[in-house]
PDB file of C-alpha atoms in Angstrom:
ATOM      1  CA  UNK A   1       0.000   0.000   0.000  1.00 54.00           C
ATOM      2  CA  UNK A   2       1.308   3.422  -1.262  1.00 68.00           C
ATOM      3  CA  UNK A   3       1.721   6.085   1.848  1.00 74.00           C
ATOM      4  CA  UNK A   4      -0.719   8.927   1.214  1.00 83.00           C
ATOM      5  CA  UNK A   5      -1.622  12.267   3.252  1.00 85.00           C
ATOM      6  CA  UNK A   6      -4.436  14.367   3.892  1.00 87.00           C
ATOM      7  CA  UNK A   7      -3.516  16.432   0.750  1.00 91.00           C
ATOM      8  CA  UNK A   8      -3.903  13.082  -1.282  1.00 91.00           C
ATOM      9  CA  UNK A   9      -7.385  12.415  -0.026  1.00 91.00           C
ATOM     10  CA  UNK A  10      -8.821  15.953  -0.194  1.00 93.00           C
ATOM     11  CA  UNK A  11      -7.228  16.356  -3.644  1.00 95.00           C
ATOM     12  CA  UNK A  12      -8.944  13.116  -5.032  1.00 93.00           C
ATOM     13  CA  UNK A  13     -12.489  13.126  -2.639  1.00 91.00           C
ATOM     14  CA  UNK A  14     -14.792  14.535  -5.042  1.00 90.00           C
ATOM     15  CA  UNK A  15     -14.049  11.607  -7.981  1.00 93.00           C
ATOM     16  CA  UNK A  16     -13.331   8.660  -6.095  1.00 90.00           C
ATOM     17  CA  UNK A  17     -15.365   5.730  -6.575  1.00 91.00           C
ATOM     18  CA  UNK A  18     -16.308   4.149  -2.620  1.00 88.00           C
ATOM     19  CA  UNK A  19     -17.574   0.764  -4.388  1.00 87.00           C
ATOM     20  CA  UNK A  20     -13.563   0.472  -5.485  1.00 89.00           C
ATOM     21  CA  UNK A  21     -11.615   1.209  -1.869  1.00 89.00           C
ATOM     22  CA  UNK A  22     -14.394  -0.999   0.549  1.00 88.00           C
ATOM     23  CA  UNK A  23     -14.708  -4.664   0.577  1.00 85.00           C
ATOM     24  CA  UNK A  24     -18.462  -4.708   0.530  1.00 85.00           C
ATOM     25  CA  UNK A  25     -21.579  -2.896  -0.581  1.00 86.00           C
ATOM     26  CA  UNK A  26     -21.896  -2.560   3.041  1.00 84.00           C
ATOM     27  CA  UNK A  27     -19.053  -0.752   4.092  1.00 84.00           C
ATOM     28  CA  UNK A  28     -19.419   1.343   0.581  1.00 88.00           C
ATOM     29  CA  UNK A  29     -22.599   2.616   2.164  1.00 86.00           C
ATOM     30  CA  UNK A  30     -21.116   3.709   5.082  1.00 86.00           C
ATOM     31  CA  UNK A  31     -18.580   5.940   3.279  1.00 87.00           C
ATOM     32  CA  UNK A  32     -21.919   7.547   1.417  1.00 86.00           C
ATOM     33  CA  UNK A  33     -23.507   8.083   4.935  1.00 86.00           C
ATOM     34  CA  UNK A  34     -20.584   9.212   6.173  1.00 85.00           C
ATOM     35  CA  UNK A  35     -20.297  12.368   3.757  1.00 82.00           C
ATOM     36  CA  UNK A  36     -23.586  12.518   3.123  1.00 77.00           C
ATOM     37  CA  UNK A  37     -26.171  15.826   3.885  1.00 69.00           C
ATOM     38  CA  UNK A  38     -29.088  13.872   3.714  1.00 70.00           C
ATOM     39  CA  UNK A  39     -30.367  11.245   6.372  1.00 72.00           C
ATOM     40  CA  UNK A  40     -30.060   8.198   6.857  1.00 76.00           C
ATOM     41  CA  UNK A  41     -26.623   9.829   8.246  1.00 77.00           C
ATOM     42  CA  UNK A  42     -24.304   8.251  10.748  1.00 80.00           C
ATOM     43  CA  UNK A  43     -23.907   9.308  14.559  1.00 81.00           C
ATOM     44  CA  UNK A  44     -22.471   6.137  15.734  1.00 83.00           C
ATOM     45  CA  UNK A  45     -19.858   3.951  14.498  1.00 84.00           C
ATOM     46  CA  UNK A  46     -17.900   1.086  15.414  1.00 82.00           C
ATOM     47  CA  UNK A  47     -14.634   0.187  13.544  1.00 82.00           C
ATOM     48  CA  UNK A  48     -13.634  -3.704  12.967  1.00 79.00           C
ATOM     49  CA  UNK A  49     -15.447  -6.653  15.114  1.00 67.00           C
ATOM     50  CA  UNK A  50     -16.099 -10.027  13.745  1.00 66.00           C
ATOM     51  CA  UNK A  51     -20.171  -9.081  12.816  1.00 64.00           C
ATOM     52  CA  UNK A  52     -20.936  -6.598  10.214  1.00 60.00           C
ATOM     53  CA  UNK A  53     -24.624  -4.157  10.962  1.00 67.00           C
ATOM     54  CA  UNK A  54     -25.752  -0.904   9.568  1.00 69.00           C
ATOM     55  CA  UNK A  55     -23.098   0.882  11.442  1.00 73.00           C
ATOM     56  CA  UNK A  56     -19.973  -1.119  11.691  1.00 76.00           C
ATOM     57  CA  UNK A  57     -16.973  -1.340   9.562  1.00 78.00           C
ATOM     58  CA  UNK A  58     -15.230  -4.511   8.918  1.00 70.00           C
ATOM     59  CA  UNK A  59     -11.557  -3.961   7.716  1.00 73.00           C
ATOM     60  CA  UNK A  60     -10.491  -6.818   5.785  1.00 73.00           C
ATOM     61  CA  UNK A  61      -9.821  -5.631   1.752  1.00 74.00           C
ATOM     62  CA  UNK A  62     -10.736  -2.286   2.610  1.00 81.00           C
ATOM     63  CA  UNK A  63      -8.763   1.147   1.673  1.00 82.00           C
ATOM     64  CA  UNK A  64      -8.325   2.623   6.054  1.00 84.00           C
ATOM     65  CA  UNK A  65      -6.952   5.574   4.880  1.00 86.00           C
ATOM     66  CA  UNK A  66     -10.632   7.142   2.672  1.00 89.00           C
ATOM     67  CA  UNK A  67     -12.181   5.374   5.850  1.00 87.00           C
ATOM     68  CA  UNK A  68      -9.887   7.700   8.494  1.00 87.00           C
ATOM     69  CA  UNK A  69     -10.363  10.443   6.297  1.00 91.00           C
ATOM     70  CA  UNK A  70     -14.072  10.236   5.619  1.00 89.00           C
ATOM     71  CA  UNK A  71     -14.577  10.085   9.395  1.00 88.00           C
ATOM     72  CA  UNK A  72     -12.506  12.749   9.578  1.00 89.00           C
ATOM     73  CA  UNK A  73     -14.834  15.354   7.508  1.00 88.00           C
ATOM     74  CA  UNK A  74     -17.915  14.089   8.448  1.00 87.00           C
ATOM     75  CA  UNK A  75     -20.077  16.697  10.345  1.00 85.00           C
ATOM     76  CA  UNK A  76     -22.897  14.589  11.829  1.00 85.00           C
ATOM     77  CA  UNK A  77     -20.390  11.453  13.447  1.00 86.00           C
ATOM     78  CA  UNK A  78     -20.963  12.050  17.095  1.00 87.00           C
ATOM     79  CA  UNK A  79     -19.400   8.223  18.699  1.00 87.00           C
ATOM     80  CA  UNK A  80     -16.751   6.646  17.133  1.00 86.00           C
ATOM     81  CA  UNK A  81     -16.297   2.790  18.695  1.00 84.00           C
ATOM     82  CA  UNK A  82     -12.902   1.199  17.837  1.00 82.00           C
ATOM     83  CA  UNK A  83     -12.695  -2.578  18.896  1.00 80.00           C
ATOM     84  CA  UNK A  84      -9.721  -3.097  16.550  1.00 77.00           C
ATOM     85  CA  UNK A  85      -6.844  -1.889  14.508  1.00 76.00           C
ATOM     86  CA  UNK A  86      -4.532  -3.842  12.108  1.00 75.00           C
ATOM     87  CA  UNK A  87      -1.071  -2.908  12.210  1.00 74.00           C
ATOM     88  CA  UNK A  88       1.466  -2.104   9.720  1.00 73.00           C
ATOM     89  CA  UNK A  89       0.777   0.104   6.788  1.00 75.00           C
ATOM     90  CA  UNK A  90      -3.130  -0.541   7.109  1.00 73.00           C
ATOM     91  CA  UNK A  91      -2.991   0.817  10.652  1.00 69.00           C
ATOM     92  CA  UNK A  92      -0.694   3.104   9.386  1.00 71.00           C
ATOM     93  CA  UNK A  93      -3.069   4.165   6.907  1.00 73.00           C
ATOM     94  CA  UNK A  94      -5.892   5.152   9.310  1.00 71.00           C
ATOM     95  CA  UNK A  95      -3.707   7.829  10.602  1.00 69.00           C
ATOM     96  CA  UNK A  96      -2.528   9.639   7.675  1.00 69.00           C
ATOM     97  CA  UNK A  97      -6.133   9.593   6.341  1.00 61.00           C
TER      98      UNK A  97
END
């Protein structure tokens, strides 16, 4: 996985495609809730586990760093749960994002 910062993600935001950097149609619509204006929007998250609902993340084949930095611009995120992080350049990732 290529290192990235913040510049990287806010330059590319508007065009990327989230069905290409999540694992799951799932987790894609999390991104979408994450950024989006209009409900159903997301207050509460919770960030790897072994059981996937409406408002959990599993990490496995997805892109941490759009998933840091979508959490990181999104106005209406009030709890953020996190049960696990991989290490190396994933964890990595969810930093720089």
């Amino acid at each position: 996985m290529e290192r990235r910062d913040y510049n990287y993600y806010e330059a590319n935001a508007a065009t990327i495609n989230m069905e290409k950097i999540t694992s799951c149609e799932g987790n894609a619509k999390i991104l979408h809730r994450l950024c989006a204006d209009d409900p159903p929007r997301i207050i509460h998250l919770i960030l790897g586990g072994e059981t996937f609902s409406s408002n959990s993340f599993i990490f496995e084949g997805d892109d941490l760093g759009w998933l840091s930095y979508f959490i990181g611009k999104s106005v209406c995120l009030l709890h953020l749960c996190i049960n696990y992080l991989p290490g190396g350049e994933e964890g990595h990732a969810i930093v720089e994002g």
